[in-house]
Coordinates of C-alpha atoms in Angstrom, one line a residue:
M1 CA -77.0 38.7 18.9
K2 CA -75.1 39.6 16.2
D3 CA -72.4 40.3 18.4
R4 CA -72.7 37.0 19.7
G5 CA -72.6 35.1 16.2
K6 CA -69.6 37.2 15.2
K7 CA -67.9 36.1 18.6
Q8 CA -68.7 32.4 18.0
R9 CA -67.1 32.6 14.2
D10 CA -63.7 33.9 15.4
V11 CA -63.6 31.0 18.2
V12 CA -64.2 28.8 15.5
S13 CA -61.5 30.8 12.8
W14 CA -59.0 30.4 16.6
S15 CA -59.4 26.9 16.8
G16 CA -59.2 26.1 12.8
F17 CA -55.6 27.8 12.8
F18 CA -54.4 26.2 15.5
W19 CA -54.9 22.8 14.9
C20 CA -54.0 23.6 11.2
T21 CA -50.5 25.1 12.5
L22 CA -50.3 22.6 14.9
I23 CA -49.9 20.1 11.6
V24 CA -47.6 22.0 9.8
V25 CA -45.0 22.6 12.3
F26 CA -44.8 19.1 13.5
S27 CA -44.7 18.3 9.6
C28 CA -41.9 20.4 8.9
V29 CA -39.9 19.1 12.6
L30 CA -40.3 15.5 11.0
F31 CA -39.0 15.6 7.4
T32 CA -36.0 18.1 9.0
G33 CA -35.0 16.0 11.5
F34 CA -35.0 12.9 8.6
T35 CA -33.5 15.1 6.7
F36 CA -30.4 16.0 9.0
S37 CA -30.4 12.4 10.1
T38 CA -30.3 10.9 6.8
F39 CA -27.6 13.4 6.1
H40 CA -25.8 12.9 9.0
L41 CA -25.4 9.2 9.0
L42 CA -24.2 9.5 5.3
F43 CA -21.7 12.1 5.7
G44 CA -20.8 12.6 9.3
E45 CA -20.3 15.9 10.2
K46 CA -19.1 17.1 6.8
Y47 CA -22.0 17.1 4.1
Q48 CA -20.9 18.5 0.3
P49 CA -24.0 18.4 -1.5
V50 CA -22.1 19.6 -4.8
L51 CA -20.1 16.3 -4.6
V52 CA -22.9 13.6 -3.3
F53 CA -26.7 14.3 -2.5
R54 CA -27.7 10.7 -1.8
W55 CA -25.7 7.7 -1.0
Q56 CA -27.4 4.2 -1.0
A57 CA -26.8 0.7 -2.4
P58 CA -27.8 0.6 -5.4
S59 CA -31.1 -2.0 -5.3
R60 CA -30.7 -5.6 -5.8
E61 CA -33.9 -6.5 -6.0
S62 CA -35.6 -8.6 -8.5
I63 CA -37.8 -6.7 -11.3
S64 CA -41.1 -6.9 -10.2
G65 CA -43.2 -10.0 -12.1
E66 CA -39.8 -12.2 -12.0
A67 CA -39.4 -15.3 -9.9
P68 CA -36.7 -14.8 -7.3
V69 CA -33.2 -15.9 -8.6
T70 CA -31.9 -18.8 -6.2
P71 CA -28.3 -18.2 -5.0
S72 CA -25.7 -19.4 -6.2
I73 CA -22.3 -19.5 -6.3
S74 CA -20.3 -16.9 -8.8
I75 CA -17.3 -15.0 -10.3
R76 CA -17.6 -11.9 -7.9
E77 CA -14.2 -10.0 -9.8
T78 CA -11.8 -11.4 -11.9
V79 CA -8.1 -10.0 -12.4
L80 CA -5.7 -10.5 -15.3
L81 CA -2.3 -10.8 -14.7
P82 CA 0.3 -11.3 -16.7
D83 CA 0.7 -15.0 -16.3
Q84 CA -2.4 -16.0 -15.2
A85 CA -6.0 -15.1 -13.9
L86 CA -7.0 -14.6 -10.4
L87 CA -10.9 -15.4 -10.3
F88 CA -12.6 -14.3 -7.1
L89 CA -15.4 -16.3 -5.8
N90 CA -18.9 -15.5 -4.3
Y91 CA -20.4 -18.3 -2.6
P92 CA -23.8 -18.3 -0.6
P93 CA -24.4 -18.9 2.8
S94 CA -25.4 -22.5 2.0
T95 CA -23.2 -23.6 -0.4
R96 CA -19.8 -25.4 0.5
I97 CA -16.7 -24.7 -0.6
F98 CA -15.1 -25.6 -3.7
T99 CA -11.9 -27.5 -4.0
K100 CA -9.7 -27.4 -7.5
E101 CA -11.1 -31.0 -8.4
D102 CA -14.3 -29.0 -8.1
L103 CA -13.6 -26.5 -10.9
D104 CA -12.5 -26.2 -14.9
C105 CA -11.2 -23.2 -16.2
V106 CA -13.1 -22.6 -19.4
Y107 CA -12.4 -19.6 -22.4
F108 CA -15.1 -18.7 -24.9
S109 CA -15.2 -17.0 -27.7
A110 CA -17.2 -16.0 -30.3
N111 CA -16.6 -19.2 -32.0
S112 CA -15.2 -21.4 -29.9
S113 CA -14.6 -22.5 -26.0
L114 CA -11.5 -24.8 -24.5
K115 CA -11.3 -26.3 -21.0
Q116 CA -8.0 -26.0 -19.2
E117 CA -7.2 -27.3 -15.2
P118 CA -6.7 -24.5 -12.4
L119 CA -3.3 -23.9 -11.4
Y120 CA -4.4 -23.4 -8.0
V121 CA -6.9 -22.7 -5.1
D122 CA -5.9 -20.4 -2.4
G123 CA -7.8 -20.2 0.4
D124 CA -11.4 -22.1 1.6
D125 CA -12.9 -19.1 3.0
R126 CA -16.1 -18.3 1.5
D127 CA -15.6 -14.5 1.2
S128 CA -11.8 -14.3 0.1
Q129 CA -11.6 -17.6 -2.5
I130 CA -9.0 -17.1 -5.6
V131 CA -9.7 -19.3 -8.4
R132 CA -5.7 -19.3 -10.6
C133 CA -6.2 -20.2 -14.2
P134 CA -3.7 -20.0 -16.9
L135 CA -4.0 -16.4 -19.1
H136 CA -6.2 -17.2 -21.5
P137 CA -5.5 -17.2 -25.2
R138 CA -5.8 -13.6 -27.1
G139 CA -8.9 -13.4 -28.5
F140 CA -10.7 -15.7 -25.5
T141 CA -12.4 -14.4 -21.9
V142 CA -11.8 -16.8 -18.9
S143 CA -14.8 -18.4 -16.4
L144 CA -14.9 -21.6 -14.4
A145 CA -17.5 -23.9 -14.7
L146 CA -18.3 -27.1 -12.5
K147 CA -17.4 -30.2 -13.4
S148 CA -19.8 -32.6 -11.8
D149 CA -22.3 -30.7 -14.3
G150 CA -20.6 -28.8 -16.4
K151 CA -22.7 -25.8 -15.9
N152 CA -20.6 -22.8 -16.3
I153 CA -20.3 -20.0 -13.6
T154 CA -21.6 -16.7 -13.7
A155 CA -18.9 -14.2 -14.0
G156 CA -18.4 -10.6 -12.7
P157 CA -16.6 -7.8 -14.0
T158 CA -12.4 -8.1 -15.5
H159 CA -9.6 -6.1 -14.2
S160 CA -6.6 -5.4 -15.7
W161 CA -3.5 -5.4 -13.2
D162 CA -1.9 -2.6 -14.7
S163 CA -4.4 -0.3 -13.2
L164 CA -6.2 -1.7 -10.1
V165 CA -6.9 -1.2 -6.4
Y166 CA -6.1 -4.2 -5.0
E167 CA -6.2 -4.7 -1.0
A168 CA -8.0 -2.1 1.5
M169 CA -7.4 -2.4 5.6
I170 CA -8.9 0.2 8.3
D171 CA -6.0 1.2 10.6
R172 CA -6.8 1.9 13.8
D173 CA -6.4 5.8 14.0
N174 CA -10.1 4.8 11.7
T175 CA -8.2 6.1 8.2
T176 CA -8.5 3.4 5.5
I177 CA -5.5 2.4 4.1
V178 CA -5.3 1.5 0.7
F179 CA -3.2 -0.3 -2.0
V180 CA -3.1 1.0 -6.1
K181 CA -1.5 -0.5 -8.7
G182 CA -0.8 1.8 -11.7
L183 CA 0.0 5.2 -9.6
N184 CA 3.4 5.2 -11.0
L185 CA 4.8 7.1 -7.5
R186 CA 9.0 7.6 -7.0
A187 CA 10.5 5.5 -4.7
E188 CA 10.4 6.7 -0.8
K189 CA 8.9 10.1 -1.7
I190 CA 5.9 11.7 -0.8
S191 CA 3.4 12.8 -3.4
N192 CA 0.9 15.8 -3.6
S193 CA -2.0 14.5 -2.1
S194 CA -4.1 17.4 -3.4
K195 CA -4.1 15.9 -6.8
F196 CA -6.0 12.6 -5.3
E197 CA -9.4 11.5 -3.8
C198 CA -11.0 8.8 -1.9
V199 CA -13.8 7.3 -3.3
Y200 CA -16.1 4.5 -1.5
G201 CA -19.5 3.1 -2.7
W202 CA -20.4 -0.4 -4.3
D203 CA -20.1 1.0 -8.3
F204 CA -17.8 3.5 -9.5
T205 CA -19.6 3.9 -12.9
R206 CA -22.3 5.3 -11.1
P207 CA -21.4 8.3 -8.8
R208 CA -24.5 9.7 -7.6
Y209 CA -23.4 6.5 -5.1
L210 CA -20.6 7.3 -4.1
L211 CA -18.9 9.4 -1.0
R212 CA -15.7 11.2 -1.4
T213 CA -12.9 12.0 0.9
N214 CA -9.6 13.7 1.1
V215 CA -6.0 11.7 1.1
V216 CA -4.0 12.0 4.6
S217 CA -1.1 10.8 2.4
I218 CA 0.2 9.2 -0.3
A219 CA 3.3 7.8 -1.3
Q220 CA 5.0 4.5 -3.9
E221 CA 1.7 2.0 -3.4
I222 CA -0.2 3.2 -0.6
V223 CA -2.9 5.9 -0.1
R224 CA -4.1 6.7 3.3
C225 CA -7.8 7.8 3.2
K226 CA -10.0 9.7 6.0
T227 CA -12.9 7.1 6.6
P228 CA -16.5 7.8 5.6
L229 CA -18.6 8.1 9.5
S230 CA -21.2 6.1 7.4
V231 CA -18.7 2.9 7.1
L232 CA -17.7 2.8 10.1
S233 CA -20.6 3.0 12.0
S234 CA -22.3 0.7 9.8
P235 CA -20.7 -2.7 10.1
R236 CA -23.5 -4.8 7.4
R237 CA -21.7 -2.4 5.1
M238 CA -18.5 -3.9 5.8
I239 CA -19.1 -7.9 6.2
G240 CA -18.2 -10.1 3.1
N241 CA -18.7 -9.9 -0.4
N242 CA -21.4 -6.9 -0.5
S243 CA -19.4 -4.8 1.9
V244 CA -18.4 -1.4 0.5
K245 CA -15.5 -0.9 -1.8
V246 CA -12.7 1.7 -1.6
S247 CA -10.8 3.4 -5.0
I248 CA -8.9 6.5 -5.6
R249 CA -9.6 8.7 -7.9
V250 CA -6.9 10.8 -9.9
K251 CA -8.2 14.6 -10.3
G252 CA -8.3 15.3 -13.5
R253 CA -8.0 11.6 -15.1
G254 CA -10.9 9.6 -13.3
I255 CA -11.2 6.9 -11.0
F256 CA -8.9 2.9 -10.2
H257 CA -10.7 0.4 -11.1
S258 CA -11.2 -1.8 -7.6
I259 CA -11.7 -4.6 -5.8
A260 CA -10.7 -3.9 -2.5
R261 CA -13.3 -3.7 0.3
A262 CA -12.7 -1.8 3.6
G263 CA -13.8 -5.2 5.7
L264 CA -14.2 -4.8 9.4
R265 CA -11.4 -3.0 11.3
S266 CA -8.1 -5.2 10.6
V267 CA -6.1 -3.6 14.2
R268 CA -7.2 -3.2 17.5
P269 CA -8.4 0.1 18.4
D270 CA -6.3 0.6 21.6
P271 CA -3.4 -1.3 21.0
P272 CA -2.3 -3.3 23.9
V273 CA 0.2 -1.8 26.4
R274 CA 2.3 -4.9 26.6
K275 CA 3.1 -6.9 23.3
E276 CA 2.1 -10.9 23.6
F277 CA 5.3 -11.7 21.5
E278 CA 8.8 -10.1 22.1
M279 CA 10.1 -11.1 18.2
C280 CA 7.8 -11.9 14.8
V281 CA 9.2 -12.6 11.5
C282 CA 7.5 -11.6 8.3
T283 CA 8.2 -13.2 4.8
M284 CA 7.1 -12.9 1.2
L285 CA 7.2 -16.2 -0.9
R286 CA 6.6 -18.1 -3.9
N287 CA 7.7 -22.3 -3.7
Q288 CA 9.7 -22.3 -1.2
A289 CA 7.6 -25.0 0.8
R290 CA 10.6 -27.3 0.5
F291 CA 12.8 -24.9 2.3
L292 CA 9.9 -23.7 5.0
K293 CA 10.4 -26.1 7.5
E294 CA 14.2 -26.3 7.8
W295 CA 13.4 -22.2 8.3
V296 CA 10.9 -21.7 10.8
M297 CA 12.2 -24.3 13.3
Y298 CA 15.6 -23.2 13.6
H299 CA 14.6 -19.2 13.9
A300 CA 12.1 -20.8 17.0
A301 CA 14.6 -22.4 18.4
I302 CA 16.9 -19.1 18.5
G303 CA 13.6 -17.0 19.9
V304 CA 11.4 -15.7 16.9
Q305 CA 7.8 -16.4 18.2
R306 CA 5.4 -15.9 15.7
W307 CA 5.9 -15.7 11.6
F308 CA 3.2 -14.0 9.2
I309 CA 4.0 -15.7 6.0
Y310 CA 2.4 -13.7 3.0
D311 CA 2.1 -16.6 -0.1
N312 CA 2.6 -14.6 -3.3
N313 CA 1.2 -17.5 -5.7
S314 CA 2.9 -20.9 -4.5
D315 CA 1.8 -24.0 -6.5
D316 CA 4.3 -26.7 -4.3
N317 CA 1.6 -27.7 -1.5
I318 CA 3.0 -25.1 1.0
D319 CA -0.5 -26.0 2.5
E320 CA 0.2 -29.0 3.4
V321 CA 3.8 -27.5 5.0
L322 CA 2.2 -25.1 7.0
E323 CA -0.7 -27.4 8.3
W324 CA 2.8 -30.3 9.4
L325 CA 3.7 -27.0 11.0
S326 CA 1.0 -25.8 12.6
N327 CA 0.2 -29.2 14.4
A328 CA 3.7 -28.8 15.9
N329 CA 2.7 -25.6 17.5
Y330 CA 4.2 -23.1 15.5
N331 CA 2.6 -19.8 15.5
I332 CA 1.9 -19.4 11.8
T333 CA -0.2 -17.0 10.5
M334 CA -0.7 -17.3 6.0
H335 CA -2.1 -14.5 4.0
I336 CA -3.0 -15.0 0.9
W337 CA -0.9 -12.1 -1.0
P338 CA -1.3 -12.4 -5.3
W339 CA -0.2 -9.7 -6.3
I340 CA 2.9 -9.9 -8.4
K341 CA 5.8 -7.1 -7.9
T342 CA 4.6 -5.7 -4.3
Q343 CA 7.1 -6.8 -1.8
E344 CA 6.7 -3.3 -0.5
A345 CA 3.3 -2.9 0.2
G346 CA 3.3 -6.0 0.9
F347 CA 5.6 -5.4 4.0
A348 CA 3.4 -2.7 4.9
H349 CA 0.7 -4.3 4.9
C350 CA 1.8 -7.2 7.6
A351 CA 3.8 -4.3 9.5
L352 CA -0.2 -3.1 10.3
R353 CA -0.9 -6.6 11.1
A354 CA 2.1 -7.7 13.3
R355 CA 1.7 -4.0 15.3
D356 CA -0.5 -5.2 18.0
F357 CA 1.3 -8.8 18.5
C358 CA 4.9 -8.0 18.4
E359 CA 7.1 -5.6 19.4
W360 CA 10.0 -6.5 17.0
V361 CA 9.7 -7.5 13.6
G362 CA 12.1 -8.7 11.2
F363 CA 11.7 -8.8 7.7
I364 CA 13.9 -11.8 6.1
D365 CA 13.4 -13.8 3.0
V366 CA 13.1 -17.7 3.6
D367 CA 16.9 -18.2 2.3
E368 CA 18.2 -15.9 4.8
F369 CA 18.7 -16.8 8.4
L370 CA 19.8 -14.8 11.6
Y371 CA 22.9 -15.8 12.9
L372 CA 24.1 -14.9 16.6
P373 CA 28.0 -15.8 16.7
S374 CA 28.7 -14.5 20.1
T375 CA 27.7 -15.6 23.6
L376 CA 24.5 -13.1 23.4
G377 CA 21.1 -14.7 22.3
L378 CA 18.4 -13.1 19.9
H379 CA 16.3 -12.1 23.5
D380 CA 19.3 -10.3 25.0
V381 CA 20.1 -8.3 21.6
L382 CA 16.2 -7.0 21.7
Q383 CA 16.7 -6.0 25.2
N384 CA 20.0 -4.5 24.4
Q385 CA 18.1 -2.7 22.1
S386 CA 15.0 -1.9 23.9
R387 CA 16.5 0.1 26.6
Y388 CA 16.4 2.9 24.4
G389 CA 13.6 4.2 23.5
Y390 CA 14.5 5.8 20.5
V391 CA 15.8 2.5 18.7
G392 CA 12.8 2.2 16.1
E393 CA 15.4 -0.7 13.5
M394 CA 17.8 -3.0 13.9
R395 CA 19.7 -2.8 10.5
T396 CA 21.4 -6.2 10.0
S397 CA 24.1 -7.0 7.8
C398 CA 24.3 -10.2 5.2
Y399 CA 26.8 -12.3 3.9
S400 CA 25.7 -14.3 0.9
F401 CA 26.2 -17.7 0.5
G402 CA 27.4 -19.4 -2.7
P403 CA 26.3 -23.2 -4.0
S404 CA 30.0 -24.3 -1.9
G405 CA 31.2 -27.1 -4.7
L406 CA 27.4 -28.5 -5.0
T407 CA 25.5 -29.3 -7.5
R408 CA 22.6 -30.8 -5.7
V409 CA 20.2 -29.3 -3.1
P410 CA 22.1 -30.4 0.0
P411 CA 19.9 -33.1 1.6
Q412 CA 20.2 -31.8 5.2
G413 CA 19.2 -28.3 4.5
V414 CA 20.5 -25.2 3.1
T415 CA 22.4 -24.2 6.9
V416 CA 24.5 -27.1 6.6
G417 CA 25.1 -27.8 2.9
Y418 CA 26.6 -24.3 2.2
T419 CA 29.5 -23.2 3.4
C420 CA 31.1 -21.2 1.3
R421 CA 30.5 -17.2 1.2
V422 CA 31.4 -13.8 -0.3
G423 CA 34.2 -11.9 1.2
V424 CA 32.6 -8.4 1.9
V425 CA 28.9 -8.0 3.7
E426 CA 26.3 -7.1 1.0
R427 CA 23.2 -4.9 1.9
H428 CA 21.3 -5.5 5.2
K429 CA 18.0 -6.4 6.2
S430 CA 16.1 -4.9 9.2
I431 CA 14.3 -5.7 12.3
V432 CA 12.0 -2.6 13.3
R433 CA 9.1 -2.0 16.1
P434 CA 6.4 -1.4 14.2
E435 CA 4.7 1.4 16.6
A436 CA 8.3 3.4 15.0
L437 CA 6.7 3.3 11.5
N438 CA 6.2 6.7 9.9
S439 CA 2.6 6.5 8.6
T440 CA 2.7 6.3 5.5
L441 CA 4.6 2.8 6.0
I442 CA 7.2 4.3 2.8
N443 CA 9.8 0.8 2.9
V444 CA 12.2 0.0 0.2
V445 CA 14.9 -3.0 0.1
H446 CA 13.2 -4.1 3.8
H447 CA 14.2 -1.0 5.6
F448 CA 11.3 1.3 6.8
H449 CA 11.0 5.5 7.6
L450 CA 11.0 5.6 10.8
R451 CA 8.5 8.1 12.9
H452 CA 9.5 11.4 13.9
G453 CA 11.7 10.7 17.2
F454 CA 12.8 7.3 16.1
E455 CA 16.2 5.9 14.2
Y456 CA 17.5 3.5 13.2
V457 CA 21.1 1.4 14.4
N458 CA 23.5 -0.6 13.0
V459 CA 23.5 -4.1 14.9
D460 CA 27.8 -5.5 14.8
K461 CA 28.4 -8.1 12.7
G462 CA 29.8 -9.9 15.3
V463 CA 26.6 -9.5 17.6
L464 CA 23.9 -10.8 14.9
I465 CA 24.6 -11.2 11.3
I466 CA 22.3 -12.6 8.7
N467 CA 23.2 -15.5 6.3
H468 CA 22.1 -15.2 3.1
Y469 CA 22.0 -18.7 0.9
K470 CA 21.3 -16.1 -2.1
Y471 CA 23.3 -18.2 -4.5
Q472 CA 22.1 -22.0 -4.1
V473 CA 22.9 -24.9 -6.8
W474 CA 21.5 -23.8 -10.1
E475 CA 18.1 -25.5 -9.9
V476 CA 17.3 -23.3 -7.1
F477 CA 18.7 -20.0 -8.1
K478 CA 17.1 -20.1 -11.8
E479 CA 13.6 -19.7 -9.9
K480 CA 15.0 -16.1 -9.2
F481 CA 14.7 -15.4 -13.0
Y482 CA 10.6 -15.7 -12.8
R483 CA 9.8 -12.8 -11.3
R484 CA 11.5 -10.7 -8.5
V485 CA 9.0 -9.7 -5.9
A486 CA 9.9 -5.9 -5.1
T487 CA 8.6 -3.2 -6.6
Y488 CA 11.3 -1.4 -7.6
V489 CA 13.6 -4.5 -8.7
A490 CA 13.9 -5.1 -12.6
D491 CA 13.2 -8.7 -13.2
W492 CA 16.2 -10.2 -14.6
Q493 CA 15.0 -10.7 -17.9
N494 CA 15.3 -7.2 -18.5
D495 CA 18.0 -5.2 -18.9
Q496 CA 17.2 -2.6 -16.9
N497 CA 19.9 -1.7 -13.5
A498 CA 22.0 -4.6 -15.3
G499 CA 24.5 -3.4 -12.9
S500 CA 22.5 -3.6 -9.5
K501 CA 23.8 -5.9 -6.3
D502 CA 20.3 -7.7 -6.6
R503 CA 21.7 -9.7 -9.7
A504 CA 24.1 -12.3 -9.8
P505 CA 27.2 -10.9 -11.7
G506 CA 28.1 -12.0 -15.5
L507 CA 24.9 -13.9 -15.6
G508 CA 22.9 -11.5 -18.1
T509 CA 19.4 -11.9 -18.9
K510 CA 19.0 -15.8 -19.2
A511 CA 18.4 -18.5 -16.9
V512 CA 21.5 -20.5 -18.5
E513 CA 24.0 -22.2 -16.1
P514 CA 27.3 -21.1 -16.0
Q515 CA 30.1 -24.0 -16.5
D516 CA 31.7 -23.2 -13.0
W517 CA 28.7 -22.3 -10.9
S518 CA 29.3 -24.8 -8.5
T519 CA 32.3 -23.1 -7.3
R520 CA 31.0 -19.2 -7.8
F521 CA 30.6 -17.2 -4.7
C522 CA 33.4 -18.9 -2.6
E523 CA 35.6 -16.4 -1.0
V524 CA 35.7 -17.4 2.9
Y525 CA 34.3 -20.7 4.0
D526 CA 32.5 -20.7 7.2
T527 CA 31.0 -22.9 9.0
G528 CA 29.7 -21.2 12.3
L529 CA 25.9 -21.2 11.4
R530 CA 26.5 -25.1 10.2
D531 CA 28.2 -26.1 13.8
E532 CA 25.2 -24.3 15.5
V533 CA 22.3 -25.8 13.8
L534 CA 24.2 -29.4 14.6
R535 CA 24.9 -28.7 17.6
I536 CA 21.1 -27.8 18.2
F537 CA 19.5 -30.0 16.4
A538 CA 21.8 -33.0 15.7
K539 CA 21.4 -36.7 17.7
P540 CA 24.1 -38.2 18.8
E541 CA 23.4 -41.7 17.1
Y542 CA 22.2 -39.9 13.5
Q543 CA 22.8 -37.1 11.9
I544 CA 19.0 -37.0 10.1
L545 CA 18.1 -33.2 11.2
P546 CA 14.4 -32.6 12.1
W547 CA 13.7 -30.9 8.8
Q548 CA 14.4 -34.3 6.7
E549 CA 11.9 -36.3 5.5
E550 CA 14.2 -39.2 6.6
H551 CA 13.5 -37.9 10.4
E552 CA 10.3 -38.5 10.1
E553 CA 10.4 -41.3 9.1
H554 CA 13.0 -42.0 11.4
E555 CA 10.6 -41.4 14.2
Q556 CA 7.5 -43.2 12.6
H557 CA 10.4 -46.4 13.4
L558 CA 11.0 -45.3 16.8
R559 CA 7.1 -44.7 17.8
T560 CA 6.5 -47.9 16.1
R561 CA 9.0 -50.0 18.4
T562 CA 9.0 -47.9 21.8
K563 CA 5.2 -48.5 21.6
G564 CA 4.4 -44.3 21.7
K565 CA 6.4 -44.4 25.5
H566 CA 8.4 -41.4 23.7
K567 CA 5.8 -39.7 22.3
G568 CA 6.2 -35.9 21.7
F569 CA 9.9 -36.6 22.1
F570 CA 10.5 -34.9 18.5
Y571 CA 9.5 -31.7 19.2
D572 CA 11.1 -31.1 23.2
Y573 CA 14.5 -30.0 21.8
V574 CA 13.4 -27.5 19.0
R575 CA 11.9 -25.8 21.8

């Protein structure tokens, strides 16, 4: 009986031990699985606990007991440029998009406030709209107010343009391309990537919530970063104004301020076998709206199929001209690019956007026109070079034209009005294969560094030349003194690089018109492109060209007189 009782106690003890062990093991499995999954989600294959132990968005919930705040428009961030302030708006889903007429720029100091009209409002997208305000007086801070009720809009942090991560995009290899102002790196040189690292998060003042990755390459203002898998695998972290930011940390110095959000993948992950367009053009401009129709319509006539236009703080109603061209079936994409003296970065950004659509991309300005003096067309020139698989860039020489005796803007456009130029070629511009570009995206003065195995060729000026209407009438030319767009080119108000070919010889640093300006830069009379333009576009019955305002009035008169019988003929002859 004693043995039986002992045996029963043994059985009861073993059963308890079994269930206790099972619960402990199950709990450990759950905890381990949860921990590993969390770490794997957040850090991918490489987890570095010394850098960060957990990555989560800082809580945005209201404090317990407080009433939830009704969503309203706010200023996400402000960037102070030397001549104006950029205010980035944050819209809730239900709010209508505001226009310039809805807003006032408001300036506050300790004792007073004042209001001014915005310079311009760029964009009509709730995730990327920018209000440009005049630079605020010393001692004031800038914000916005609604004209309808005078209510001030809540402002976010303010950043200086001197040191800022300003744009980012994810490339097809899943790296993040980051654009940075203030690195002060040498032109056309690859820098030591080990001195930098990439950081991702919402608030760079709180290291606990940051992810850090290696820099793949760094040159000029462009950094290529390894993107965390958690960013790539979580689309909700890449959408809208609450998406994850990316910045650059200089080891031993700190993290750059940033407004750059990696965003959704900006390019196709798998490149198409055949590109949609053989020839595209990319340009960066400011206040060139009155010249844009002629530039687009002429290049469409010779074979350009798509345009990427980077607007650099225009305030001349360029939107209206682009809408007109779009309605006329020209394939134009405008990208708001408010960043001053960043032409090289902008062209790199454009090359990545154009790469999946365009076999060749020309990087030229709005006062530059491709001219084919021979019987070959643009398609023939491109096909001839495409036969050689190693050709990644065609470098084309430029002829610089002067005012040609004019004192006013020529009404028929620059190609017809300016017919006298300097005798020798100056510089070159490039038509590139985006697929051939070096991964660093280094480019200076309109030419790029190419990948190993690709070379550039110089195109014979008897086959293709660029007419650069550089020295136009003073009314137009003096705008060049405002600011040069290239990063490594000094503004003309400065004495730096006074002998550069970028400058007009003998002008110095002041925008003062010389008495003989209209007759300068006239060594060779060259009417080749003028004659070609008149042949393509001018009608026998009248010499008004399609980009002239008088042309639209004339066409309206014809449509009214014929009651619509010739509808659409306006565009037939420019295709």
